[in-house]
Amino acid sequence: MSESSLPVTVIGGYLGAGKTTLINRLLAAEHGKRVMVLVNDFGAINIDAQLLESADEDTIALTNGCVCCTMGNDLYMAISDAMKRTPRPDHLIIEASGIANPQKIANTAISDPDLTYNGIVTVVDAENIDDLLADPMICAQVGDQIACADLLVVSKSSDLPIDLRDTLERLSDSEVILADDMQSLLGLTFSDLSSPPKNVLGTHHPTYTQWQYQGDVCLDRNDLKELMLKRPRGIYRAKGFVRSPDGSGWRVQVVGSTISIMPEVSCEQTIMVCIGSTMRFDKSACEAWWAT
Amino acid sequence: MSKITVFKAKKIVTMDPSRSEATHVAVQNGKIIAVGGADCASDLGECTLNDSLADAVLMPGFVEGHAHLMAGAMWKYAYTGFHDRVDPHGILHKGRTDIETVISELTKHERALSPDTPLVGWGFDPIFLPGERLNKGHLDAISTERPIAILYSNFHVMCVNSPALALAGFDEFTEVEGVVMGDNGHPTGELQEMAAMFPILHRLGIDFRSLAQSEQSLRDYGLVSRNAGVTTITDLYSTMTEDDLDEMIRITSEPNFPVRIVPAIGAAGADPEQTAAKAKAWSAKSTDRLRLGSVKLMTDGSIQGWTARVKAPGYVGGQPNGIWNTAPAEIFAMCEVFQREGLQMHIHVNGDEASEVALDALEAAKEKHPENNRRHILQHCQMMDYDQLKRCAEHGASVNMFSNHLWYFGDQHVALTIGEERAERMNAARTALDLGINLAIHSDAPVTPLAPLVTAWCAVNRETMSGRILGEDLQISVDEALYAITLGAAHSLHLEDEVGSIEVGKAADFAILDQNPYEVAPTELNKIAVLGTVLGGGVHRI
């Protein structure tokens, strides 16, 4: 399943939630990807000196091929530049400002044919989220950041207190993981859905699961759309090619609540791959869903 | 000693309270050395008479306290707006008052373009054009091969033709927020907000930053300033880099560059300590025509976009409250750092909740760092009423009001945004003056056209486009309005000792007018023609 367009993940979350910490870890992790990150504030990126290849006024290059750039005052210029960069990055991560609605940035990835939407990850600070949601000045914007997320990452906590889970469930039905669970984050974000889940950090049990179908299923657009709308809840990302009755086909992309179905000139075989965290993703539910 | 030039005028309106009128002004080394009659400088040395302005009225060069560098650069694209506008070269472009005219003018423009250039238009505003909305059908009638993109006046919406849609792959299968679909399930050509516009902008090479920061945009900014009689202008959210700064110093230092520029560095999204360090370092690089060292803070959005933060009872249509572009906590943190560092702050405040937070933040910062006493300035101030302005007076801050809104959006504010009562007290220049606050008024060009005399007319008459008077009690006098576009604005920028009036010791910066603003009816202020400017003694005729 080759893919020419550039996957984009947007990292959202209020001021001080831990976005920069998360980005530092994504940059430094052993994911084998040439990741490019666009950040607001360069000063906060403290890269381990051993990983540092070079740094100038607005770019840090790492020995693992990753690059971190400031986006200055013009996010869209920075995205444009990233798309023209050679060698082209394997994955683009954009840090939304602490006050921004990440959906607006994500919409760019949804709309541009050379970009692929890969989800909004919103970081939630376990220590102060209740105060923020009680502040009439800011609660609506903080709530929107959570509501638009495909994946919620809870920082500054070693577990997920029941009160916090309830709060987040009230605002979003997206998956919640802890910031310390890097394996889930890396797997859900970077896995290219073309090979079985890798053991990213070298532990024995992957914390995310993949389900795959290959066969002759043939659907028109409306039926396909309806089927995708009924997908099991635990699917975080899905990707596939589906044959159409007229001999052409459809390219399907799902991230969180976003579904994209675009025509393909030809499609010889239907392929569908779904991924989700082991906690929420049930392969048998997938089988049952697809069988309908 | 360099020579003295004495300019003769029909009348010189000085704005200097100690000598309000004159007929001659003597200039040496770019500075005013005498003001009065024909012999005002005769005992100061050898004088050369310049009578090229003898038929004109001179005023101090106008000071525009809130505009953006982009104002000149848009003219590289085809104008499609409803109102008459003058381009940087002084050519009048009549407003396109119906879709047919928009299309026929664009068609003329298209015929002159080279084959591989996209056709880009700007300034279109459907709010003024009843009937069918602009769509790809209209634009396909111009060309079905050349990509066409028409940017709307608010920069949040555009309309494109079929070849442009194809470039971005937008078709009946597209499900993207902002890509408007017609009844037939195909895109209409209208694209709303940046995410939907980006694929086209990216592919047609339109980037807003180069419109704001390029050699051409800077030169055009000089020309639009000259055309409006403006000799000192701000760039109120500068995104320039170190390289841009060198270029800007080089160009503004050319002998014939026609305007002084006061950029305020944008502070949103960055560490305030870094912004402060940059502002201070750049302040030391200031030149005669480029004045650095101030910073611009964002708070909320715009009232007409329903993104301003307004206090109860909120928007009359029940829209949710607006959005913060900078969180209140960040506004407090930034104010504290900039106050500590003694930097002047321009703070954008449209809604009354935003102005309240800005006042709270300024007061908190001043309490922590009372040793610095630099006047700050609240920008737009559209919904500030008596209680907030009183606090502003106590704090010693200036206000720069968006008086042009009364004409351009006043009717919309009554009907659609904040309703009649609050619309009537918008941009309360009268209240500010009664409280003794230093007042400036502005255009926010290119949002509305740069034309300080029109801005003055708006503040004096408070008339809307439909002809109603919005808040008659808040009208100000012609004298007060002229003060606001000269000395008031100069004072707000800490330049009152250098520009803003025609008096000895100040820069020889003049607006050249065809009539004396004190001798026309207050309702005719906007009809006075600007013939050019004088900057530091150099004449720039249109």
PDB file of C-alpha atoms in Angstrom, chain A residues 14-15 40-43 57 73-74 76-77 79-81 83-84 97 99 103-105 107-108 110-115 136-138 140-141 221 225 250 259 261-263, chain B residues 167-171 173-177 194-196 198-199 202-203 207-209 237-239 242 266 268-269 271 274 309 322-330 353 357:
ATOM      1  CA  TYR A  14      -3.523  24.116  26.564  1.00  0.00           C
ATOM      2  CA  LEU A  15      -0.480  26.094  27.713  1.00  0.00           C
ATOM      3  CA  ASN A  40       5.851  27.471  18.104  1.00  0.00           C
ATOM      4  CA  ASP A  41       8.598  28.100  20.575  1.00  0.00           C
ATOM      5  CA  PHE A  42      12.032  26.871  19.749  1.00  0.00           C
ATOM      6  CA  GLY A  43      13.553  27.744  23.099  1.00  0.00           C
ATOM      7  CA  GLU A  57      18.467  29.981  14.083  1.00  0.00           C
ATOM      8  CA  ASN A  73       4.250  33.626  12.608  1.00  0.00           C
ATOM      9  CA  ASP A  74       3.007  31.814   9.574  1.00  0.00           C
ATOM     10  CA  TYR A  76       0.785  27.820   6.486  1.00  0.00           C
ATOM     11  CA  MET A  77       4.073  29.022   5.049  1.00  0.00           C
ATOM     12  CA  ILE A  79       3.552  23.683   6.055  1.00  0.00           C
ATOM     13  CA  SER A  80       4.197  24.772   2.476  1.00  0.00           C
ATOM     14  CA  ASP A  81       7.943  24.685   3.121  1.00  0.00           C
ATOM     15  CA  MET A  83       5.915  19.897   1.691  1.00  0.00           C
ATOM     16  CA  LYS A  84       8.705  21.166  -0.570  1.00  0.00           C
ATOM     17  CA  SER A  97      -0.322  26.851  20.014  1.00  0.00           C
ATOM     18  CA  ILE A  99      -4.757  28.462  22.708  1.00  0.00           C
ATOM     19  CA  GLN A 103      -8.961  21.087  14.255  1.00  0.00           C
ATOM     20  CA  LYS A 104      -8.288  24.167  12.133  1.00  0.00           C
ATOM     21  CA  ILE A 105      -4.744  22.998  11.465  1.00  0.00           C
ATOM     22  CA  ASN A 107      -8.384  20.542   8.357  1.00  0.00           C
ATOM     23  CA  THR A 108      -5.472  21.593   6.178  1.00  0.00           C
ATOM     24  CA  ILE A 110      -7.656  16.784   5.396  1.00  0.00           C
ATOM     25  CA  SER A 111      -8.083  19.169   2.480  1.00  0.00           C
ATOM     26  CA  ASP A 112      -4.720  19.002   0.760  1.00  0.00           C
ATOM     27  CA  PRO A 113      -4.253  16.080  -1.632  1.00  0.00           C
ATOM     28  CA  ASP A 114      -0.526  15.916  -0.872  1.00  0.00           C
ATOM     29  CA  LEU A 115      -1.124  15.594   2.875  1.00  0.00           C
ATOM     30  CA  PRO A 136     -15.401  30.873  32.251  1.00  0.00           C
ATOM     31  CA  MET A 137     -12.785  32.807  30.293  1.00  0.00           C
ATOM     32  CA  ILE A 138     -11.084  29.793  28.822  1.00  0.00           C
ATOM     33  CA  ALA A 140     -14.812  26.737  25.906  1.00  0.00           C
ATOM     34  CA  GLN A 141     -11.498  26.765  24.075  1.00  0.00           C
ATOM     35  CA  ARG A 221     -19.650   4.542  -2.338  1.00  0.00           C
ATOM     36  CA  LYS A 225     -19.652   5.062   3.654  1.00  0.00           C
ATOM     37  CA  TRP A 250     -12.060   3.619  -3.415  1.00  0.00           C
ATOM     38  CA  ILE A 259     -13.559   9.346   7.304  1.00  0.00           C
ATOM     39  CA  ILE A 261     -13.320   8.065   0.762  1.00  0.00           C
ATOM     40  CA  MET A 262     -11.698   9.042  -2.506  1.00  0.00           C
ATOM     41  CA  PRO A 263     -12.020   7.401  -5.947  1.00  0.00           C
TER      42      PRO A 263
ATOM     43  CA  LEU B 167      -5.426  21.533  -8.964  1.00  0.00           C
ATOM     44  CA  ALA B 168      -6.505  20.823  -5.391  1.00  0.00           C
ATOM     45  CA  GLY B 169      -8.442  17.720  -6.341  1.00  0.00           C
ATOM     46  CA  PHE B 170     -11.699  19.152  -5.008  1.00  0.00           C
ATOM     47  CA  ASP B 171     -14.645  17.355  -6.574  1.00  0.00           C
ATOM     48  CA  PHE B 173     -16.127  13.238  -3.423  1.00  0.00           C
ATOM     49  CA  THR B 174     -14.480  15.903  -1.328  1.00  0.00           C
ATOM     50  CA  GLU B 175     -15.633  16.089   2.272  1.00  0.00           C
ATOM     51  CA  VAL B 176     -13.656  18.965   3.636  1.00  0.00           C
ATOM     52  CA  GLU B 177     -14.964  21.626   5.973  1.00  0.00           C
ATOM     53  CA  MET B 194      -7.547  28.714   5.592  1.00  0.00           C
ATOM     54  CA  ALA B 195      -7.689  24.936   5.604  1.00  0.00           C
ATOM     55  CA  ALA B 196      -9.879  24.839   2.490  1.00  0.00           C
ATOM     56  CA  PHE B 198      -4.505  26.359   1.578  1.00  0.00           C
ATOM     57  CA  PRO B 199      -4.271  23.762  -1.234  1.00  0.00           C
ATOM     58  CA  HIS B 202       0.030  26.713  -1.977  1.00  0.00           C
ATOM     59  CA  ARG B 203      -0.311  25.622  -5.612  1.00  0.00           C
ATOM     60  CA  ASP B 207       1.614  33.490   0.299  1.00  0.00           C
ATOM     61  CA  PHE B 208       0.423  36.089   2.735  1.00  0.00           C
ATOM     62  CA  ARG B 209       3.815  36.533   4.316  1.00  0.00           C
ATOM     63  CA  TYR B 237       2.175  43.093  13.797  1.00  0.00           C
ATOM     64  CA  SER B 238       5.538  42.864  12.241  1.00  0.00           C
ATOM     65  CA  THR B 239       6.734  39.347  11.468  1.00  0.00           C
ATOM     66  CA  GLU B 242      16.802  39.793  11.046  1.00  0.00           C
ATOM     67  CA  GLY B 266       4.203  40.555  17.004  1.00  0.00           C
ATOM     68  CA  ALA B 268       1.831  36.091  20.140  1.00  0.00           C
ATOM     69  CA  GLY B 269       2.966  32.503  20.447  1.00  0.00           C
ATOM     70  CA  ASP B 271       8.370  33.504  24.741  1.00  0.00           C
ATOM     71  CA  GLN B 274      12.760  36.485  23.658  1.00  0.00           C
ATOM     72  CA  ARG B 309     -14.589  38.320  23.336  1.00  0.00           C
ATOM     73  CA  GLY B 322     -15.458  34.716  20.606  1.00  0.00           C
ATOM     74  CA  ILE B 323     -11.984  33.257  20.950  1.00  0.00           C
ATOM     75  CA  TRP B 324      -8.749  34.248  22.574  1.00  0.00           C
ATOM     76  CA  ASN B 325      -5.793  34.328  20.221  1.00  0.00           C
ATOM     77  CA  THR B 326      -3.671  34.776  23.297  1.00  0.00           C
ATOM     78  CA  ALA B 327      -4.928  33.299  26.561  1.00  0.00           C
ATOM     79  CA  PRO B 328      -5.600  35.722  29.436  1.00  0.00           C
ATOM     80  CA  ALA B 329      -2.831  34.047  31.447  1.00  0.00           C
ATOM     81  CA  GLU B 330      -0.377  34.699  28.610  1.00  0.00           C
ATOM     82  CA  GLU B 353     -14.056  41.403  27.693  1.00  0.00           C
ATOM     83  CA  VAL B 357      -8.457  41.658  30.580  1.00  0.00           C
TER      84      VAL B 357
END
